[in-house]
Amino acid sequence: MYQGFYNLASGMLTQSRNLNVISNNMVNIQTAGYKRDKMVSTTFQEEMLYRTGKRYKEDPEPLATTSKIRTAERTYVNYEQGSFDVTDGIFDFALADKGFFCIDTPMGVRYTRNGSFAVDSEGYLSLNGMGRVQGTDGQPIRIDNENFTVDGRGTIRVTETSGGGAEGEGTTTQTREMGSLRVVDFEDYEQLHKEDYGLYSTGQGAQDVENPSIVWQSLEKSNVDMVEEMVSMMTSQRALQSAAQVLKMYDQVMSKAATDVGRL
């Protein structure tokens, strides 16, 4: 008798959660390396419908399965590659292939596609105050000279000149490596847990990428499609509003059945 309440209320809750996911995608459209989320819904506790006689209930005939509740199953992360934004910033890095940068945080090592780095107060390459960037040796990378270059494998080198007289005689030039960015990948992306600030955690072991493809002075854009998100948002909002209106009408009908019809 009251099945409509379950259908409509669960639909409203599901659409509300979907709107939260869509809103989070739209907010992070300018976040470097952000990967869009997509919520998938499912039915809950399906039941079999049977048809029986009015007086004799033997040999019921199965008709179909139904469910009173629609609920969110899970949220998937789309790991597709985003486009590149050339920033010319010396502390900006983008991954042109699979993999993640490693960040030492107070909670442990976390992984990210966001290469918008900076230098902390002690001169170490870091991510927005979240932690320091790991090098291939597992140690943080200290930037003591900003006149560096970075190759496609993420190795940071600086050319230093020393000695020399007034006419440049006896000048020596040497190239020094300050470190190489550590890039890791995982066998199963389904085991990655998405955290705040574009970080990921996981219990599985990280595998070092031997030949990473890193684009210096660029950032990977978010893979969120604003047009697609706007369409999804409007569709979800209309479904939510429709369910709310029908729920209100259903409540009025049930109220009439319990009061006016009951008196007859």
mmCIF file of C-alpha atoms in Angstrom:
data_model
loop_
_atom_site.group_PDB
_atom_site.id
_atom_site.type_symbol
_atom_site.label_atom_id
_atom_site.label_comp_id
_atom_site.label_asym_id
_atom_site.label_seq_id
_atom_site.Cartn_x
_atom_site.Cartn_y
_atom_site.Cartn_z
ATOM 1 C CA MET A 1 0.000 0.000 0.000
ATOM 2 C CA TYR A 2 2.798 2.370 0.877
ATOM 3 C CA GLN A 3 5.304 1.147 -1.693
ATOM 4 C CA GLY A 4 5.224 4.494 -3.492
ATOM 5 C CA PHE A 5 6.757 6.202 -0.459
ATOM 6 C CA TYR A 6 9.763 3.875 -0.610
ATOM 7 C CA ASN A 7 10.196 4.343 -4.354
ATOM 8 C CA LEU A 8 9.965 8.134 -4.298
ATOM 9 C CA ALA A 9 11.908 8.791 -1.096
ATOM 10 C CA SER A 10 14.786 6.507 -2.121
ATOM 11 C CA GLY A 11 14.828 8.173 -5.548
ATOM 12 C CA MET A 12 15.149 11.596 -3.941
ATOM 13 C CA LEU A 13 18.011 10.460 -1.698
ATOM 14 C CA THR A 14 19.818 8.846 -4.636
ATOM 15 C CA GLN A 15 19.492 11.948 -6.819
ATOM 16 C CA SER A 16 20.680 14.113 -3.940
ATOM 17 C CA ARG A 17 23.860 12.032 -3.632
ATOM 18 C CA ASN A 18 24.350 12.180 -7.373
ATOM 19 C CA LEU A 19 24.090 15.980 -7.280
ATOM 20 C CA ASN A 20 26.800 16.054 -4.605
ATOM 21 C CA VAL A 21 29.126 14.024 -6.844
ATOM 22 C CA ILE A 22 28.397 16.252 -9.849
ATOM 23 C CA SER A 23 28.927 19.417 -7.780
ATOM 24 C CA ASN A 24 32.291 18.129 -6.574
ATOM 25 C CA ASN A 25 33.344 17.492 -10.183
ATOM 26 C CA MET A 26 32.342 20.993 -11.238
ATOM 27 C CA VAL A 27 34.141 22.615 -8.299
ATOM 28 C CA ASN A 28 37.380 20.804 -9.184
ATOM 29 C CA ILE A 29 37.315 21.500 -12.910
ATOM 30 C CA GLN A 30 40.333 23.799 -12.489
ATOM 31 C CA THR A 31 42.196 21.448 -10.129
ATOM 32 C CA ALA A 32 45.311 20.080 -11.805
ATOM 33 C CA GLY A 33 45.262 16.305 -12.246
ATOM 34 C CA TYR A 34 41.725 15.901 -10.891
ATOM 35 C CA LYS A 35 39.841 12.790 -12.056
ATOM 36 C CA ARG A 36 36.066 12.980 -12.331
ATOM 37 C CA ASP A 37 33.742 10.817 -10.251
ATOM 38 C CA LYS A 38 30.621 9.049 -11.462
ATOM 39 C CA MET A 39 27.987 7.614 -9.148
ATOM 40 C CA VAL A 40 26.245 4.380 -10.122
ATOM 41 C CA SER A 41 22.897 3.469 -8.556
ATOM 42 C CA THR A 42 21.291 0.073 -8.044
ATOM 43 C CA THR A 43 18.160 -1.525 -6.613
ATOM 44 C CA PHE A 44 17.961 -2.810 -3.072
ATOM 45 C CA GLN A 45 16.369 -6.051 -1.861
ATOM 46 C CA GLU A 46 14.499 -7.237 -4.940
ATOM 47 C CA GLU A 47 11.317 -9.212 -4.340
ATOM 48 C CA MET A 48 9.364 -11.698 -6.451
ATOM 49 C CA LEU A 49 5.760 -10.860 -7.348
ATOM 50 C CA TYR A 50 3.238 -13.702 -7.472
ATOM 51 C CA ARG A 51 -0.366 -13.907 -8.691
ATOM 52 C CA THR A 52 -2.800 -16.011 -6.689
ATOM 53 C CA GLY A 53 -6.576 -16.595 -6.630
ATOM 54 C CA LYS A 54 -8.977 -14.649 -4.457
ATOM 55 C CA ARG A 55 -10.040 -17.623 -2.389
ATOM 56 C CA TYR A 56 -7.556 -20.363 -3.100
ATOM 57 C CA LYS A 57 -3.866 -19.491 -2.669
ATOM 58 C CA GLU A 58 -2.347 -22.707 -3.967
ATOM 59 C CA ASP A 59 0.032 -22.773 -6.945
ATOM 60 C CA PRO A 60 0.915 -19.060 -7.123
ATOM 61 C CA GLU A 61 2.139 -17.881 -10.506
ATOM 62 C CA PRO A 62 5.396 -15.882 -10.518
ATOM 63 C CA LEU A 63 5.112 -12.657 -12.492
ATOM 64 C CA ALA A 64 8.289 -10.576 -12.123
ATOM 65 C CA THR A 65 10.792 -9.149 -9.658
ATOM 66 C CA THR A 66 10.474 -5.680 -8.192
ATOM 67 C CA SER A 67 12.332 -3.442 -5.786
ATOM 68 C CA LYS A 68 10.952 -0.762 -3.510
ATOM 69 C CA ILE A 69 14.213 1.114 -3.047
ATOM 70 C CA ARG A 70 16.764 2.712 -5.375
ATOM 71 C CA THR A 71 20.118 3.410 -3.786
ATOM 72 C CA ALA A 72 23.669 4.467 -4.661
ATOM 73 C CA GLU A 73 25.904 1.467 -5.314
ATOM 74 C CA ARG A 74 29.306 3.163 -5.474
ATOM 75 C CA THR A 75 31.250 6.021 -6.992
ATOM 76 C CA TYR A 76 33.702 5.254 -9.779
ATOM 77 C CA VAL A 77 36.735 7.366 -10.669
ATOM 78 C CA ASN A 78 37.502 8.057 -14.323
ATOM 79 C CA TYR A 79 41.295 7.906 -14.712
ATOM 80 C CA GLU A 80 41.408 9.071 -18.339
ATOM 81 C CA GLN A 81 44.299 11.334 -19.290
ATOM 82 C CA GLY A 82 43.557 15.061 -19.155
ATOM 83 C CA SER A 83 44.889 17.638 -21.584
ATOM 84 C CA PHE A 84 47.978 19.760 -20.847
ATOM 85 C CA ASP A 85 48.133 23.381 -19.794
ATOM 86 C CA VAL A 86 51.480 25.069 -20.505
ATOM 87 C CA THR A 87 52.191 27.289 -17.490
ATOM 88 C CA ASP A 88 55.945 27.991 -17.864
ATOM 89 C CA GLY A 89 56.184 27.564 -14.087
ATOM 90 C CA ILE A 90 59.468 25.952 -13.101
ATOM 91 C CA PHE A 91 57.787 23.910 -10.354
ATOM 92 C CA ASP A 92 54.964 22.587 -12.551
ATOM 93 C CA PHE A 93 55.057 18.996 -13.803
ATOM 94 C CA ALA A 94 52.577 16.873 -15.749
ATOM 95 C CA LEU A 95 52.466 13.131 -16.314
ATOM 96 C CA ALA A 96 51.952 12.230 -19.971
ATOM 97 C CA ASP A 97 51.255 8.577 -19.195
ATOM 98 C CA LYS A 98 49.993 6.395 -16.386
ATOM 99 C CA GLY A 99 51.432 6.831 -12.936
ATOM 100 C CA PHE A 100 51.380 9.027 -9.857
ATOM 101 C CA PHE A 101 53.775 11.322 -8.032
ATOM 102 C CA CYS A 102 54.663 10.276 -4.477
ATOM 103 C CA ILE A 103 54.095 12.709 -1.600
ATOM 104 C CA ASP A 104 55.350 12.260 1.965
ATOM 105 C CA THR A 105 52.475 13.391 4.198
ATOM 106 C CA PRO A 106 51.932 13.159 7.982
ATOM 107 C CA MET A 107 49.544 10.235 7.262
ATOM 108 C CA GLY A 108 52.145 8.380 5.206
ATOM 109 C CA VAL A 109 52.938 8.257 1.505
ATOM 110 C CA ARG A 110 50.132 9.498 -0.711
ATOM 111 C CA TYR A 111 49.880 9.587 -4.505
ATOM 112 C CA THR A 112 48.686 12.299 -6.862
ATOM 113 C CA ARG A 113 48.486 13.417 -10.490
ATOM 114 C CA ASN A 114 48.647 17.046 -9.407
ATOM 115 C CA GLY A 115 52.107 18.333 -10.326
ATOM 116 C CA SER A 116 51.554 21.921 -9.168
ATOM 117 C CA PHE A 117 54.485 21.898 -6.759
ATOM 118 C CA ALA A 118 56.246 24.614 -4.793
ATOM 119 C CA VAL A 119 59.264 24.939 -2.519
ATOM 120 C CA ASP A 120 58.715 24.935 1.249
ATOM 121 C CA SER A 121 60.515 27.044 3.828
ATOM 122 C CA GLU A 122 63.436 24.599 3.928
ATOM 123 C CA GLY A 123 63.863 24.465 0.171
ATOM 124 C CA TYR A 124 62.232 21.094 -0.478
ATOM 125 C CA LEU A 125 59.879 20.451 -3.379
ATOM 126 C CA SER A 126 56.374 20.048 -1.921
ATOM 127 C CA LEU A 127 52.681 19.900 -2.796
ATOM 128 C CA ASN A 128 50.632 22.790 -1.431
ATOM 129 C CA GLY A 129 51.685 22.207 2.157
ATOM 130 C CA MET A 130 50.490 18.589 2.049
ATOM 131 C CA GLY A 131 53.963 17.087 2.036
ATOM 132 C CA ARG A 132 57.265 16.823 0.249
ATOM 133 C CA VAL A 133 57.737 15.232 -3.154
ATOM 134 C CA GLN A 134 59.657 11.975 -3.153
ATOM 135 C CA GLY A 135 62.631 11.347 -5.376
ATOM 136 C CA THR A 136 63.572 8.009 -6.899
ATOM 137 C CA ASP A 137 65.767 7.343 -3.867
ATOM 138 C CA GLY A 138 62.750 7.662 -1.570
ATOM 139 C CA GLN A 139 64.022 10.946 -0.127
ATOM 140 C CA PRO A 140 62.620 14.482 -0.607
ATOM 141 C CA ILE A 141 64.146 16.644 -3.321
ATOM 142 C CA ARG A 142 65.875 19.810 -2.153
ATOM 143 C CA ILE A 143 65.988 22.716 -4.626
ATOM 144 C CA ASP A 144 69.035 24.844 -3.811
ATOM 145 C CA ASN A 145 69.304 26.494 -7.225
ATOM 146 C CA GLU A 146 66.319 27.590 -9.299
ATOM 147 C CA ASN A 147 68.300 27.747 -12.545
ATOM 148 C CA PHE A 148 67.621 24.093 -13.245
ATOM 149 C CA THR A 149 66.298 22.066 -16.151
ATOM 150 C CA VAL A 150 64.176 18.904 -16.163
ATOM 151 C CA ASP A 151 64.276 16.150 -18.760
ATOM 152 C CA GLY A 152 61.431 13.901 -19.873
ATOM 153 C CA ARG A 153 62.251 11.340 -17.157
ATOM 154 C CA GLY A 154 61.880 13.879 -14.346
ATOM 155 C CA THR A 155 65.564 14.319 -13.546
ATOM 156 C CA ILE A 156 66.311 17.797 -12.187
ATOM 157 C CA ARG A 157 69.736 19.120 -13.162
ATOM 158 C CA VAL A 158 71.520 22.400 -12.606
ATOM 159 C CA THR A 159 74.609 23.673 -14.444
ATOM 160 C CA GLU A 160 77.073 25.469 -12.205
ATOM 161 C CA THR A 161 80.047 27.594 -13.217
ATOM 162 C CA SER A 162 82.971 28.197 -10.909
ATOM 163 C CA GLY A 163 86.436 29.791 -11.029
ATOM 164 C CA GLY A 164 87.673 31.956 -13.877
ATOM 165 C CA GLY A 165 89.563 35.205 -14.028
ATOM 166 C CA ALA A 166 88.627 38.556 -15.417
ATOM 167 C CA GLU A 167 88.607 37.233 -18.957
ATOM 168 C CA GLY A 168 86.920 33.974 -18.066
ATOM 169 C CA GLU A 169 90.131 31.965 -18.023
ATOM 170 C CA GLY A 170 90.069 28.833 -15.911
ATOM 171 C CA THR A 171 86.285 28.702 -15.769
ATOM 172 C CA THR A 172 84.856 25.261 -15.014
ATOM 173 C CA THR A 173 81.294 24.163 -15.701
ATOM 174 C CA GLN A 174 79.702 21.104 -14.196
ATOM 175 C CA THR A 175 76.229 19.626 -14.194
ATOM 176 C CA ARG A 176 74.769 18.440 -10.912
ATOM 177 C CA GLU A 177 71.632 16.384 -10.322
ATOM 178 C CA MET A 178 69.382 17.555 -7.513
ATOM 179 C CA GLY A 179 67.147 14.532 -7.801
ATOM 180 C CA SER A 180 64.629 12.692 -9.961
ATOM 181 C CA LEU A 181 60.871 12.648 -9.449
ATOM 182 C CA ARG A 182 59.585 9.274 -8.345
ATOM 183 C CA VAL A 183 56.635 8.023 -10.414
ATOM 184 C CA VAL A 184 54.765 4.863 -9.435
ATOM 185 C CA ASP A 185 51.830 2.916 -10.820
ATOM 186 C CA PHE A 186 49.441 0.242 -9.537
ATOM 187 C CA GLU A 187 48.014 -2.979 -10.902
ATOM 188 C CA ASP A 188 44.473 -2.344 -9.666
ATOM 189 C CA TYR A 189 43.132 1.215 -9.698
ATOM 190 C CA GLU A 190 39.937 -0.031 -8.031
ATOM 191 C CA GLN A 191 41.896 -0.320 -4.779
ATOM 192 C CA LEU A 192 42.863 3.363 -4.806
ATOM 193 C CA HIS A 193 41.042 5.458 -2.222
ATOM 194 C CA LYS A 194 40.384 9.056 -3.228
ATOM 195 C CA GLU A 195 41.168 11.620 -0.540
ATOM 196 C CA ASP A 196 41.102 15.415 -0.322
ATOM 197 C CA TYR A 197 43.378 17.723 -2.330
ATOM 198 C CA GLY A 198 43.726 15.229 -5.188
ATOM 199 C CA LEU A 199 45.566 12.629 -3.105
ATOM 200 C CA TYR A 200 45.121 8.862 -3.251
ATOM 201 C CA SER A 201 45.937 6.150 -0.739
ATOM 202 C CA THR A 202 46.023 2.393 -1.158
ATOM 203 C CA GLY A 203 47.044 -0.756 0.649
ATOM 204 C CA GLN A 204 48.587 -2.377 -2.419
ATOM 205 C CA GLY A 205 52.248 -2.143 -3.261
ATOM 206 C CA ALA A 206 53.453 0.633 -5.558
ATOM 207 C CA GLN A 207 55.490 -0.257 -8.628
ATOM 208 C CA ASP A 208 58.133 2.224 -9.761
ATOM 209 C CA VAL A 209 57.793 3.350 -13.379
ATOM 210 C CA GLU A 210 61.213 2.882 -14.940
ATOM 211 C CA ASN A 211 60.774 5.326 -17.819
ATOM 212 C CA PRO A 212 58.139 7.880 -16.844
ATOM 213 C CA SER A 213 56.999 10.531 -19.297
ATOM 214 C CA ILE A 214 57.032 13.921 -17.570
ATOM 215 C CA VAL A 215 56.225 17.267 -19.174
ATOM 216 C CA TRP A 216 58.010 20.135 -17.439
ATOM 217 C CA GLN A 217 56.451 23.599 -17.013
ATOM 218 C CA SER A 218 53.008 22.168 -17.695
ATOM 219 C CA LEU A 219 50.071 20.834 -15.698
ATOM 220 C CA GLU A 220 47.580 18.100 -16.488
ATOM 221 C CA LYS A 221 44.096 19.581 -16.592
ATOM 222 C CA SER A 222 41.101 18.010 -14.934
ATOM 223 C CA ASN A 223 39.302 15.475 -17.155
ATOM 224 C CA VAL A 224 35.904 16.928 -16.165
ATOM 225 C CA ASP A 225 33.689 17.909 -19.112
ATOM 226 C CA MET A 226 31.677 20.933 -17.975
ATOM 227 C CA VAL A 227 28.964 20.472 -20.608
ATOM 228 C CA GLU A 228 28.452 16.842 -19.655
ATOM 229 C CA GLU A 229 28.338 17.721 -15.957
ATOM 230 C CA MET A 230 25.789 20.493 -16.569
ATOM 231 C CA VAL A 231 23.529 18.100 -18.503
ATOM 232 C CA SER A 232 23.834 15.476 -15.762
ATOM 233 C CA MET A 233 23.094 18.087 -13.111
ATOM 234 C CA MET A 234 19.929 19.306 -14.840
ATOM 235 C CA THR A 235 18.736 15.735 -15.410
ATOM 236 C CA SER A 236 19.292 14.836 -11.770
ATOM 237 C CA GLN A 237 17.637 18.024 -10.520
ATOM 238 C CA ARG A 238 14.535 17.398 -12.635
ATOM 239 C CA ALA A 239 14.318 13.814 -11.403
ATOM 240 C CA LEU A 240 14.628 15.028 -7.810
ATOM 241 C CA GLN A 241 11.955 17.705 -8.260
ATOM 242 C CA SER A 242 9.595 15.289 -10.015
ATOM 243 C CA ALA A 243 9.957 12.722 -7.237
ATOM 244 C CA ALA A 244 9.289 15.415 -4.633
ATOM 245 C CA GLN A 245 6.131 16.582 -6.419
ATOM 246 C CA VAL A 246 4.784 13.058 -6.893
ATOM 247 C CA LEU A 247 5.605 12.223 -3.260
ATOM 248 C CA LYS A 248 3.562 15.226 -2.156
ATOM 249 C CA MET A 249 0.624 14.136 -4.325
ATOM 250 C CA TYR A 250 0.952 10.548 -3.076
ATOM 251 C CA ASP A 251 0.863 11.782 0.508
ATOM 252 C CA GLN A 252 -2.321 13.758 -0.196
ATOM 253 C CA VAL A 253 -3.998 10.727 -1.810
ATOM 254 C CA MET A 254 -3.095 8.479 1.129
ATOM 255 C CA SER A 255 -4.361 11.134 3.527
ATOM 256 C CA LYS A 256 -7.707 11.220 1.694
ATOM 257 C CA ALA A 257 -7.894 7.422 1.795
ATOM 258 C CA ALA A 258 -7.328 7.398 5.542
ATOM 259 C CA THR A 259 -9.783 10.204 6.388
ATOM 260 C CA ASP A 260 -12.517 10.896 3.830
ATOM 261 C CA VAL A 261 -12.843 7.390 2.380
ATOM 262 C CA GLY A 262 -12.600 5.872 5.847
ATOM 263 C CA ARG A 263 -15.682 7.769 7.009
ATOM 264 C CA LEU A 264 -17.744 6.295 4.199
#
